[in-house]
């Protein structure tokens, strides 16, 4: 049986969320819509380094930023996994989040090993509520990381990840 079409408030929320994510991507990329031409001589298209005192590009060190993002992804991934295993009734909702975080972590290196696990929520309803809160927090973390990344490529990657989380959040 096909699902009913989205209601006006749902569509409105998706449009606003999509516009916000688009703005974040453009802002994180450090460019304006008029500077997206890759053949342009505009140096803001790929702001991956800045000149040092001797004129050579300075290396950008985003190691701590990537570590913080990986830690946030690990918590979100382990939480979704624990709740999906404990509450089969909502596992179909939780598994896409678990997979998304694993893919994102692999893009940045891999999930850090952790000695402390994340326990499951007490009920399926609490699992979904926790998922909503955690995903909102993760999306904010990704947006903030994208805007503070020194590398333009990393900023774009993090902004894209924030957009993916935002898009998946619309399924909750």
PDB file of C-alpha atoms in Angstrom, residues 78-136:
ATOM      1  CA  UNK A  78      26.917   3.222  19.082  1.00  0.00           C
ATOM      2  CA  UNK A  79      23.714   4.664  20.495  1.00  0.00           C
ATOM      3  CA  UNK A  80      21.715   3.821  17.362  1.00  0.00           C
ATOM      4  CA  UNK A  81      23.249   0.340  17.267  1.00  0.00           C
ATOM      5  CA  UNK A  82      22.517  -0.395  20.937  1.00  0.00           C
ATOM      6  CA  UNK A  83      18.907   0.733  20.618  1.00  0.00           C
ATOM      7  CA  UNK A  84      18.380  -1.127  17.323  1.00  0.00           C
ATOM      8  CA  UNK A  85      19.615  -4.351  18.922  1.00  0.00           C
ATOM      9  CA  UNK A  86      17.512  -3.877  22.061  1.00  0.00           C
ATOM     10  CA  UNK A  87      14.282  -2.694  20.433  1.00  0.00           C
ATOM     11  CA  UNK A  88      13.401  -4.609  17.285  1.00  0.00           C
ATOM     12  CA  UNK A  89      10.156  -2.608  16.999  1.00  0.00           C
ATOM     13  CA  UNK A  90      12.115   0.504  16.000  1.00  0.00           C
ATOM     14  CA  UNK A  91      15.209  -1.124  14.492  1.00  0.00           C
ATOM     15  CA  UNK A  92      14.111  -0.272  10.934  1.00  0.00           C
ATOM     16  CA  UNK A  93      14.130   3.415  11.891  1.00  0.00           C
ATOM     17  CA  UNK A  94      17.451   3.229  13.744  1.00  0.00           C
ATOM     18  CA  UNK A  95      19.523   1.151  11.294  1.00  0.00           C
ATOM     19  CA  UNK A  96      19.802   3.863   8.566  1.00  0.00           C
ATOM     20  CA  UNK A  97      21.295   6.240  11.157  1.00  0.00           C
ATOM     21  CA  UNK A  98      23.717   3.567  12.324  1.00  0.00           C
ATOM     22  CA  UNK A  99      24.842   2.921   8.726  1.00  0.00           C
ATOM     23  CA  UNK A 100      25.107   6.629   7.883  1.00  0.00           C
ATOM     24  CA  UNK A 101      27.391   7.309  10.851  1.00  0.00           C
ATOM     25  CA  UNK A 102      29.608   4.373   9.958  1.00  0.00           C
ATOM     26  CA  UNK A 103      29.971   5.619   6.361  1.00  0.00           C
ATOM     27  CA  UNK A 104      30.746   9.141   7.573  1.00  0.00           C
ATOM     28  CA  UNK A 105      33.314   7.879  10.077  1.00  0.00           C
ATOM     29  CA  UNK A 106      35.045   5.838   7.389  1.00  0.00           C
ATOM     30  CA  UNK A 107      35.210   8.940   5.196  1.00  0.00           C
ATOM     31  CA  UNK A 108      37.161  10.706   7.957  1.00  0.00           C
ATOM     32  CA  UNK A 109      39.303   7.752   9.012  1.00  0.00           C
ATOM     33  CA  UNK A 110      37.274   5.297  11.053  1.00  0.00           C
ATOM     34  CA  UNK A 111      35.289   5.025  14.260  1.00  0.00           C
ATOM     35  CA  UNK A 112      37.575   5.405  17.256  1.00  0.00           C
ATOM     36  CA  UNK A 113      37.823   2.403  19.526  1.00  0.00           C
ATOM     37  CA  UNK A 114      36.014   2.887  22.776  1.00  0.00           C
ATOM     38  CA  UNK A 115      36.198   0.998  26.022  1.00  0.00           C
ATOM     39  CA  UNK A 116      32.926   2.426  27.302  1.00  0.00           C
ATOM     40  CA  UNK A 117      29.842   1.282  25.465  1.00  0.00           C
ATOM     41  CA  UNK A 118      26.555   3.043  25.043  1.00  0.00           C
ATOM     42  CA  UNK A 119      23.679   1.242  26.701  1.00  0.00           C
ATOM     43  CA  UNK A 120      20.236   0.936  25.147  1.00  0.00           C
ATOM     44  CA  UNK A 121      17.278   3.089  26.070  1.00  0.00           C
ATOM     45  CA  UNK A 122      14.643   1.645  28.382  1.00  0.00           C
ATOM     46  CA  UNK A 123      11.862   1.544  25.773  1.00  0.00           C
ATOM     47  CA  UNK A 124      11.334   1.931  22.030  1.00  0.00           C
ATOM     48  CA  UNK A 125       9.745   5.361  22.592  1.00  0.00           C
ATOM     49  CA  UNK A 126      12.756   6.491  24.621  1.00  0.00           C
ATOM     50  CA  UNK A 127      15.064   5.107  21.924  1.00  0.00           C
ATOM     51  CA  UNK A 128      13.376   7.238  19.264  1.00  0.00           C
ATOM     52  CA  UNK A 129      13.394  10.318  21.495  1.00  0.00           C
ATOM     53  CA  UNK A 130      17.090   9.828  22.254  1.00  0.00           C
ATOM     54  CA  UNK A 131      17.794   9.321  18.558  1.00  0.00           C
ATOM     55  CA  UNK A 132      16.076  12.605  17.703  1.00  0.00           C
ATOM     56  CA  UNK A 133      18.034  14.550  20.310  1.00  0.00           C
ATOM     57  CA  UNK A 134      21.346  12.931  19.447  1.00  0.00           C
ATOM     58  CA  UNK A 135      20.928  13.458  15.701  1.00  0.00           C
ATOM     59  CA  UNK A 136      20.025  17.114  16.191  1.00  0.00           C
TER      60      UNK A 136
END
